[in-house]
XYZ file of C-alpha atoms in Angstrom:
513
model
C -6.436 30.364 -2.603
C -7.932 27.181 -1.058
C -11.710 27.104 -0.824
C -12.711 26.167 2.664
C -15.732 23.552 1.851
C -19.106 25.601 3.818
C -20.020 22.127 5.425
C -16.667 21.955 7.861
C -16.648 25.856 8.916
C -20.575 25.398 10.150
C -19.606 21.720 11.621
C -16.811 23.655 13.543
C -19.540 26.102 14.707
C -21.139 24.194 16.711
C -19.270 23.483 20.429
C -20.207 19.871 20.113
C -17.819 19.475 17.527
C -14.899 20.128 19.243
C -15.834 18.901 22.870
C -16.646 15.197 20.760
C -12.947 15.632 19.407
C -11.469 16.361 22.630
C -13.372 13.323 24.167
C -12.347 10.692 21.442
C -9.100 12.118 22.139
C -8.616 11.976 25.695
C -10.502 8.309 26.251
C -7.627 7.359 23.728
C -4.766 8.940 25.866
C -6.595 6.940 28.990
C -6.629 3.643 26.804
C -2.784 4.085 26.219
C -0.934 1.604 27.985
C 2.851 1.194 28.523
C 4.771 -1.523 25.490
C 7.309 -2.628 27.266
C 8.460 -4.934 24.792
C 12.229 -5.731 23.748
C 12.233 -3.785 20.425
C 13.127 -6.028 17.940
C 13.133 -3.553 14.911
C 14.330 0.130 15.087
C 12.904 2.588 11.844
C 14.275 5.800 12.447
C 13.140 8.547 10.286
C 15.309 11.564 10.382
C 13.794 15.332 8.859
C 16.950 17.123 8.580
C 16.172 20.452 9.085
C 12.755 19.647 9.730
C 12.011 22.101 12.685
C 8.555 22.564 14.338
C 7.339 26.002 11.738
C 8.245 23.010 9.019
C 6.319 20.349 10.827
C 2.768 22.442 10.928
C 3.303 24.078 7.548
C 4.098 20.749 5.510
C 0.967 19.497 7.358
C -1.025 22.412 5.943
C 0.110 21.560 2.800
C -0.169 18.041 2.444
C -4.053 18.768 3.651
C -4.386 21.231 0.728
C -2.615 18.757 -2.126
C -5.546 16.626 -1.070
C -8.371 20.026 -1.485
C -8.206 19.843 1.950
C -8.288 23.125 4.562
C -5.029 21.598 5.652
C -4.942 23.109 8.831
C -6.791 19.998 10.218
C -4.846 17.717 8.632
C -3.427 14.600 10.530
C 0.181 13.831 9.468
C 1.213 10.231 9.904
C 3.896 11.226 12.362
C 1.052 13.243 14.233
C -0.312 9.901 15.406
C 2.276 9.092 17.449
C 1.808 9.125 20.844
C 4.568 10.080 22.682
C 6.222 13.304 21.964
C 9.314 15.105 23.433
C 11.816 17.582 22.493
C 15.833 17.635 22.019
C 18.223 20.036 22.416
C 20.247 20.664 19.458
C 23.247 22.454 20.507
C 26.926 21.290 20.330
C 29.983 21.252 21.903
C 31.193 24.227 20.349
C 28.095 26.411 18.817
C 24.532 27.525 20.062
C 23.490 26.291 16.463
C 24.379 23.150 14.957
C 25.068 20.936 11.732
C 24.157 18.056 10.443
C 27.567 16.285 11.242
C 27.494 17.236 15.189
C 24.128 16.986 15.799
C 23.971 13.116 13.936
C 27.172 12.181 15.786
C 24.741 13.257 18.967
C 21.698 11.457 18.210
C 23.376 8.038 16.617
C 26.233 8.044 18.855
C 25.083 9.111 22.327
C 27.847 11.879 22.333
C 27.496 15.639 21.354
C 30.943 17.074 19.292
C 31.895 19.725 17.459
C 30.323 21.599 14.319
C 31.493 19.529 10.859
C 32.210 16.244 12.899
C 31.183 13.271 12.625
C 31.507 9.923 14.250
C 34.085 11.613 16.766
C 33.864 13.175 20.299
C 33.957 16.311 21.340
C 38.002 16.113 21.712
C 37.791 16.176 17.868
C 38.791 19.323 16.286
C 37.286 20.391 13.026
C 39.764 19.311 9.829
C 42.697 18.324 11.968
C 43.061 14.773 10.961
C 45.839 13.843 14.387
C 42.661 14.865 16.686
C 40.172 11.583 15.589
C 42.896 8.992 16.729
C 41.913 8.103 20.079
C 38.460 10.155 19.639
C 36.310 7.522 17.437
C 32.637 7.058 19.172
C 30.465 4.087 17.375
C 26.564 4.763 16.118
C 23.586 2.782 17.257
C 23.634 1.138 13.912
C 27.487 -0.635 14.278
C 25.308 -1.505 17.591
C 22.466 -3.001 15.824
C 24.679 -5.189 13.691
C 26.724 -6.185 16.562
C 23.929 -7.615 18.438
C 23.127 -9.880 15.115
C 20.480 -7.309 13.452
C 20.385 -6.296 9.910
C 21.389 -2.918 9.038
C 20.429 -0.162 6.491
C 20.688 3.408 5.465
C 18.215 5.663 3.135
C 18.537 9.006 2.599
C 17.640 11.128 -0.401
C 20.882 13.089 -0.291
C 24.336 11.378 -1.266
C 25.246 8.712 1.238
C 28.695 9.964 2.163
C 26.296 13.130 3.507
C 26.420 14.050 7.317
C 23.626 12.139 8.410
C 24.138 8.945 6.785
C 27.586 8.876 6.982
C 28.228 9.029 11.023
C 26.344 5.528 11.383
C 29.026 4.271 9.719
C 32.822 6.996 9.740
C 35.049 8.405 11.861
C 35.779 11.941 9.754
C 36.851 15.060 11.200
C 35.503 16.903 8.420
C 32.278 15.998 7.129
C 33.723 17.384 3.726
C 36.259 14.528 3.106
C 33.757 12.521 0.760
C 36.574 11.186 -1.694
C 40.002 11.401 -1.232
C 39.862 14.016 -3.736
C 38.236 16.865 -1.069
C 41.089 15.794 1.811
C 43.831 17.999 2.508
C 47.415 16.244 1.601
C 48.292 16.560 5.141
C 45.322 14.316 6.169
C 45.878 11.852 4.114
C 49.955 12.203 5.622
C 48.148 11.479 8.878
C 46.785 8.401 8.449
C 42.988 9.950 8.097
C 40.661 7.992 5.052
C 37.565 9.633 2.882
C 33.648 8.677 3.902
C 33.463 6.738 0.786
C 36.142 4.233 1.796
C 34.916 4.292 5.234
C 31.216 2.819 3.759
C 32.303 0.071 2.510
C 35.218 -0.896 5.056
C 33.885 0.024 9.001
C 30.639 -1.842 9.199
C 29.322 -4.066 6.929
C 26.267 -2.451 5.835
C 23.175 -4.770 4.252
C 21.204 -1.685 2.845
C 22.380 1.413 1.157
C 20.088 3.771 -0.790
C 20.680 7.390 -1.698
C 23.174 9.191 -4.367
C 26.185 9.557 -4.445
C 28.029 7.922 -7.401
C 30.797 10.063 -7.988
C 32.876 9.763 -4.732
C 32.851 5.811 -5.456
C 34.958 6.075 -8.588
C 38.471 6.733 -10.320
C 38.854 10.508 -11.427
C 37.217 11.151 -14.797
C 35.601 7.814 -15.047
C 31.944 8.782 -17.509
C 29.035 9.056 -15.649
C 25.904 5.860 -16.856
C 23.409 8.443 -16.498
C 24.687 11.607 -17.201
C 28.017 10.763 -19.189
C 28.861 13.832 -21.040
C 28.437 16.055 -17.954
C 32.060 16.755 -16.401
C 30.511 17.458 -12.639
C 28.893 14.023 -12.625
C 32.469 12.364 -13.507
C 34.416 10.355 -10.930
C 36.124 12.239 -8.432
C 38.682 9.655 -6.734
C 42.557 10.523 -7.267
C 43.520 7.232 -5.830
C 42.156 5.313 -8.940
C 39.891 3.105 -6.545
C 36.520 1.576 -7.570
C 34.472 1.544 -4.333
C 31.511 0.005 -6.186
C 33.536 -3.190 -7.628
C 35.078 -3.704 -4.452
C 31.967 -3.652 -2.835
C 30.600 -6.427 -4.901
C 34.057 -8.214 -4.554
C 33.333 -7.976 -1.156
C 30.286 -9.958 -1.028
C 31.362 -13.089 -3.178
C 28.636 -15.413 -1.951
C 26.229 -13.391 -1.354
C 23.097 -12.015 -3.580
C 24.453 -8.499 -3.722
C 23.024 -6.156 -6.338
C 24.447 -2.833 -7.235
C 21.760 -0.606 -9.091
C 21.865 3.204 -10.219
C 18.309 3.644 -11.814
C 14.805 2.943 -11.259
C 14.164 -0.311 -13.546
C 17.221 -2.088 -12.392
C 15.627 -1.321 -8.710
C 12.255 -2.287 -9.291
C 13.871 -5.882 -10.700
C 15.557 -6.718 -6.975
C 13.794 -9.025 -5.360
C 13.944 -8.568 -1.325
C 12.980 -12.042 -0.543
C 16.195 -13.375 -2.517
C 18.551 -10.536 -1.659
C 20.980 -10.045 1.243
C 22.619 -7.006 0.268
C 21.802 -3.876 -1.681
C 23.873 -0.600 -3.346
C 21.448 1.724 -4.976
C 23.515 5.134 -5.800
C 20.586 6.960 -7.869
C 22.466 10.335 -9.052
C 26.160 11.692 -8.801
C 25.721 13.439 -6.151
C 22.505 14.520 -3.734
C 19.198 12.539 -5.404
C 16.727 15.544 -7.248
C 14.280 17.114 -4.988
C 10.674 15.262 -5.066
C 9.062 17.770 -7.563
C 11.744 17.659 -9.959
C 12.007 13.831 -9.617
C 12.066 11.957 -12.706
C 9.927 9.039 -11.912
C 10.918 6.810 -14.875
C 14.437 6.902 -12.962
C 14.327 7.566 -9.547
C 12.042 5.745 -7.157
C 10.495 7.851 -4.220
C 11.620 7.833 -0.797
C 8.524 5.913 0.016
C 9.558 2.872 -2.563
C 13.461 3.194 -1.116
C 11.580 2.956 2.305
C 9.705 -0.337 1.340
C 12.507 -2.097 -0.645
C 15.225 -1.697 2.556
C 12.794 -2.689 4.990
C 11.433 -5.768 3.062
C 14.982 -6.959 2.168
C 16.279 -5.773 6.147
C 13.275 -7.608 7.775
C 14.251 -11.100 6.733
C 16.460 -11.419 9.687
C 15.000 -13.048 12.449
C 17.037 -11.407 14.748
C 15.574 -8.001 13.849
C 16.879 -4.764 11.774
C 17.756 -1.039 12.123
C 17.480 1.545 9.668
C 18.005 4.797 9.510
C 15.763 7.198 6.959
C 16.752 10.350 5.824
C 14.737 13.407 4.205
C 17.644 15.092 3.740
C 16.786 17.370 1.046
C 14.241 19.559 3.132
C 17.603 21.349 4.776
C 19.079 21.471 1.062
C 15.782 23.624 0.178
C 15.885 25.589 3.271
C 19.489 26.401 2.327
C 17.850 27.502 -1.201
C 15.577 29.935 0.533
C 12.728 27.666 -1.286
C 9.754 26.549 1.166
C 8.041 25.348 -1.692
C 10.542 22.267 -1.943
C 11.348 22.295 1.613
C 7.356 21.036 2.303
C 6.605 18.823 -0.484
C 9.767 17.103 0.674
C 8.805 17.017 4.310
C 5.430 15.649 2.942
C 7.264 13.029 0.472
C 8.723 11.811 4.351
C 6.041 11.295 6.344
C 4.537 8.890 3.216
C 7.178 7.124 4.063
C 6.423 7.169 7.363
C 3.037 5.658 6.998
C 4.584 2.918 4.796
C 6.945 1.990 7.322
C 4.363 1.803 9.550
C 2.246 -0.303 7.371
C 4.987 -2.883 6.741
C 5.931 -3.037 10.690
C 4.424 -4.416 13.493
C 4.090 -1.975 15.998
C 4.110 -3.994 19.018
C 7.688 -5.092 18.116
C 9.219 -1.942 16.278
C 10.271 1.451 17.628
C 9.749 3.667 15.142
C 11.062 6.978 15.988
C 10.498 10.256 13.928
C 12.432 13.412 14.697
C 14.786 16.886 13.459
C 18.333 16.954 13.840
C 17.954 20.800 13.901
C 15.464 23.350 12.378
C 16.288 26.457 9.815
C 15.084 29.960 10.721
C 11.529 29.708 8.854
C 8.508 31.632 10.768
C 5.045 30.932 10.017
C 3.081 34.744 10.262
C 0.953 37.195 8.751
C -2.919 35.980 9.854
C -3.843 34.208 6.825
C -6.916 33.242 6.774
C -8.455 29.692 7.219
C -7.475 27.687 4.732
C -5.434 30.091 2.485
C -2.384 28.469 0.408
C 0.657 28.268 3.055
C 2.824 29.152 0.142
C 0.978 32.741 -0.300
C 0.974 35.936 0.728
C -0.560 37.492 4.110
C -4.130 39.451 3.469
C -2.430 41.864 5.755
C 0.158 44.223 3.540
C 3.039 45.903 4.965
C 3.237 49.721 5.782
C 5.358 50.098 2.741
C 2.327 48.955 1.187
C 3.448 45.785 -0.508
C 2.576 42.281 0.317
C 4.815 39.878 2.268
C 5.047 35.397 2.247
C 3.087 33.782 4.841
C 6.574 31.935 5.158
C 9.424 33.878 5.803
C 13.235 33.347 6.344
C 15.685 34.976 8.727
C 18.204 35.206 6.194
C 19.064 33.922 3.246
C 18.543 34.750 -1.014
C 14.763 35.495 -0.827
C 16.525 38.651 0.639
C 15.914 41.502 -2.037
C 16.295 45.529 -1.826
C 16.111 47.112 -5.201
C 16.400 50.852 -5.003
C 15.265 50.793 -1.438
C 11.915 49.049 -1.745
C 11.426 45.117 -1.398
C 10.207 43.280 -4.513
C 6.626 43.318 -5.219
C 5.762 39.673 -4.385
C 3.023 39.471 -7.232
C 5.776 39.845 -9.566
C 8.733 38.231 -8.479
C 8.038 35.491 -5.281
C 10.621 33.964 -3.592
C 9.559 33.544 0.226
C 11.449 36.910 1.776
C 14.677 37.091 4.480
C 15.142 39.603 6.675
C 19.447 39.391 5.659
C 21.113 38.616 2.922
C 23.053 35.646 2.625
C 23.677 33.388 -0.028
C 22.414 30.404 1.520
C 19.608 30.524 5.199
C 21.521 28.983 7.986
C 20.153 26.764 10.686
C 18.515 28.109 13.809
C 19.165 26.655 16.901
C 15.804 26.317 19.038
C 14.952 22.666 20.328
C 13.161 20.149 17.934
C 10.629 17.836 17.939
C 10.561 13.986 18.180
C 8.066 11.576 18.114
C 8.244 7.827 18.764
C 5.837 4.946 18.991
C 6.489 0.704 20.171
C 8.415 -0.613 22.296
C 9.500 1.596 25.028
C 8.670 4.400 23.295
C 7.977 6.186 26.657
C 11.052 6.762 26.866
C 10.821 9.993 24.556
C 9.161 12.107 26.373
C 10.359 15.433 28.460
C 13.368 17.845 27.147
C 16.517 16.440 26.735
C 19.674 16.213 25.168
C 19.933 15.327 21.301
C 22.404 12.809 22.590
C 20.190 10.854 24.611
C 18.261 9.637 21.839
C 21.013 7.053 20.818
C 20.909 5.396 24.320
C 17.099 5.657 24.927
C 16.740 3.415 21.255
C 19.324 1.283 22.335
C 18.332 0.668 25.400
C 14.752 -0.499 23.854
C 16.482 -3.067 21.515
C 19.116 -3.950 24.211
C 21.875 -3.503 21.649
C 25.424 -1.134 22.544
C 26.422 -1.634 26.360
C 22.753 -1.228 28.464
C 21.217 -3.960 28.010
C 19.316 -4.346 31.272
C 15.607 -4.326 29.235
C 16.588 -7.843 27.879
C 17.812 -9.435 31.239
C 14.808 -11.217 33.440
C 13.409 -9.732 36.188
C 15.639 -11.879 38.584
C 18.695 -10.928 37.136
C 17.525 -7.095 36.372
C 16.844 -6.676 39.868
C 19.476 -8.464 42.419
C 21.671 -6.212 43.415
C 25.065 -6.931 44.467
C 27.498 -5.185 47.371
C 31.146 -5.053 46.109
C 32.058 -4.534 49.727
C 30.099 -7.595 51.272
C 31.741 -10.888 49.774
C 28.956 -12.828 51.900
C 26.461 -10.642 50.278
C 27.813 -10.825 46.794
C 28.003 -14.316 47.295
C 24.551 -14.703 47.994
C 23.128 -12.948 45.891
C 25.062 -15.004 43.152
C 23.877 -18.062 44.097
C 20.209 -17.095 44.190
C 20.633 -15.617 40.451
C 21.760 -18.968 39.411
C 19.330 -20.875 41.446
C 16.642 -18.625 39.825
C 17.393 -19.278 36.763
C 17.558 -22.837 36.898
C 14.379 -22.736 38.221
C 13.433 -20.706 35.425
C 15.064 -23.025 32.452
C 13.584 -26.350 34.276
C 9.981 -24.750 33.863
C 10.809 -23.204 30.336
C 12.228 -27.030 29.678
């Protein structure tokens, strides 16, 4: 158990202590005023599965990695000031995935569980319902409008997340044409992998994902005499080669391991492939440094390469490997990957200027994970409750609604000082995703604007509205312009109004000249 240092507890004694706190804290909230600013940049770091009971207890624990109480601990995504929540439901289910609820925070439209990229008139694996039903992400927006454009995530690229800023899929599934149904591919319908490197013309990619990219059986560089790792595409396509085929004159680099990664230089780069593993990259404590960079270096190297462009950048940042732990039943990994994200937080932060960049942090839904027990002050969060159980056994200050750390043996629960695996209440194979409302946090330019409850898929139009990219862009237009309003039924008035625009402006350029 942590050792809470005797100094702090009789510091926190004394009411002074917290009434100073409270006053720092509020003359800083007074302080606050509004940035208005056109965002210029947009870093948007995703948690997947990162609910609020994940939040406070990856907090704890990055306080006690450092000998720290942890309780007290300030995240870097607990400095931001403006803090709402979104609803995660979709279209069809009370609780989400990762495919509907991206397509509702990137796109601007909530769909159906397993969808991505697609409304909500998109059925799940029926290839003939996405003709007609395609929505665009804030990122196709970004590049549109003339910004540079990147994706990191520590899960395969072709994953949910990732993969609606760029594909149209009605199953999030269809990786490689090797996991689509014949009748799909009958239909017209195309993998995620093909989709990457044909819809939008991407400048960063980092994550894993090696073995939807290439022809069936084709050896693996890192892990060539493992089957799983091989190549998984029936159509005998190298996405990787035509990737670089498709960037002839440009300094395009296409890297699979750590040295190769280090050696690209952002300053004379203008586009970037890193595919790390096969498939999802390892979780950050079984990370092989020597081979696969952190999500804090991934972080650095797409912003440094992304921020070259005068016109700005967006890019999207995904922990994804907090759900995969979740799914595992394994807190442990779950936090220490949470924590591995908000480093990267703070060194997006550090290489941004806030007063241009809205950096946004948030879930896209949380996992059934409750935080209980009284503990005391500064106990590990990965322990055990003081308090035992009237069956007389211990039980995990973090516990699971369901999923493996479920375990009756001859009527009696495991004894937890023997065999620990953070307990469920039901069995399942893998914990599923509970649907209460998650957090998100944003700071810079109009970051105001996240505030209040609302709908996941409001967050796509309140980020693009702040970097006037995708169809609102009335932040960007002058106050003249912004403001005249014109009667459709008046032509005198329309007319007017018109004129005095134009006049204004000329005004406005002659002055500027």
């Amino acid at each position: 158990m942590t050792k809470v240092p005797f100094i702090f507890l009789i510091e926190e004694e004394n009411p002074e202590f917290w009434r100073s706190q409270a006053k720092k804290t509020l003359q800083s909230a007074l302080d606050r005023k509004l940035n208005t600013n056109v965002a210029k940049n947009i870093l948007f770091f995703l948690g997947d599965g990162m609910g609020i009971t994940t939040y406070t207890a990856a907090r704890i624990l990055k306080g006690q990695l450092q000998n720290q109480s942890g309780e007290e601990t300030v995240m870097t995504m607990d400095t931001f000031p403006n803090v709402g929540l979104a609803k995660t439901y979709s279209v069809d289910f009370q609780i989400s995935d990762s495919a509907a609820t991206a397509t509702a925070y990137l796109c601007g439209v909530k769909t159906n569980l397993n969808v991505i990229g697609l409304s909500g008139a998109a059925r799940n694996g029926i290839c003939k319902t996405q003709k007609g039903n395609e929505v665009t992400s804030i990122l196709k927006w970004a590049k549109d409008a003339g910004k540079s454009v990147g994706i990191v995530t520590s899960t395969r690229v072709q994953h949910a997340t990732p993969a609606t800023t760029y594909a149209h899929s009605a199953s999030r599934k269809w990786y490689s044409d090797a996991d689509m149904p014949a009748s799909a591919k009958v239909d017209g319908c195309t993998d995620i992998s093909s989709q990457l490197i044909r819809n939008t013309d991407i400048d960063v990619i980092i994550g894993g994902g090696r073995k939807y990219m290439t022809p069936q059986g084709t050896k693996d560089p890192e892990y060539p005499r493992d089957y799983a790792s091989r190549g998984k595409r029936k159509d005998g396509r190298n996405l990787i080669n035509e990737w670089q085929k498709l960037k002839i004159g440009k300094v395009a680099h296409y890297v699979w391991n750590k040295t190769d990664f280090d050696a690209v230089d952002p300053e004379n780069t203008d586009y970037l492939m890193a595919l790390f593993e096969p498939g999802d990259l390892r979780f950050e404590v079984e990370r092989d440094p020597r081979m696969d960079p952190s999500i804090t270096e991934t972080t650095e190297k797409a912003i440094r390469i992304l921020q070259k462009n005068p016109k700005g950048f967006f890019l999207l940042v995904e922990g994804g490997r907090i759900d995969q732990a979740h799914h595992k039943g394994r807190a442990y990994m779950a936090l220490h990957e949470t924590v591995a994200l908000d480093n990267a937080i703070a060194k997006g932060l550090e290489l941004t200027k806030e007063a241009e960049t809205l950096t946004v942090v948030m879930a896209d839904h949380s996992h059934p994970l409750t935080f209980n027990g009284f503990p005391f002050r500064g106990q590990s969060i990965l322990g055990k409750s003081p308090l035992w159980a009237t069956d007389m056994m211990p039980y995990t200050t973090l516990m699971y609604g369901n999923g493996p750390g479920h375990k009756i043996i001859n009527g009696k629960r495991p004894d937890l000082r023997n065999d620990y695996l953070q307990l469920a209440a039901v069995p399942l194979q893998s914990t599923t995703h509970s649907g209460e409302d998650v957090a998100v946090l944003a700071r810079g330019p109009m970051a105001h604007l996240f505030q209040g409850v609302q709908e996941q898929s409001y967050i796509a139009h309140a980020m693009a509205y702040a970097a006037c990219v995708g169809a609102d862009l009335r932040h960007c237009q002058g106050p003249v312009l912004h403001s005249t309003t014109i009667d459709s039924n008046n032509p005198a008035s329309a007319s007017s109004a018109l004129l005095s625009s134009v006049l204004s402006a000329l005004l406005a350029l002659k002055v500027l000249i």
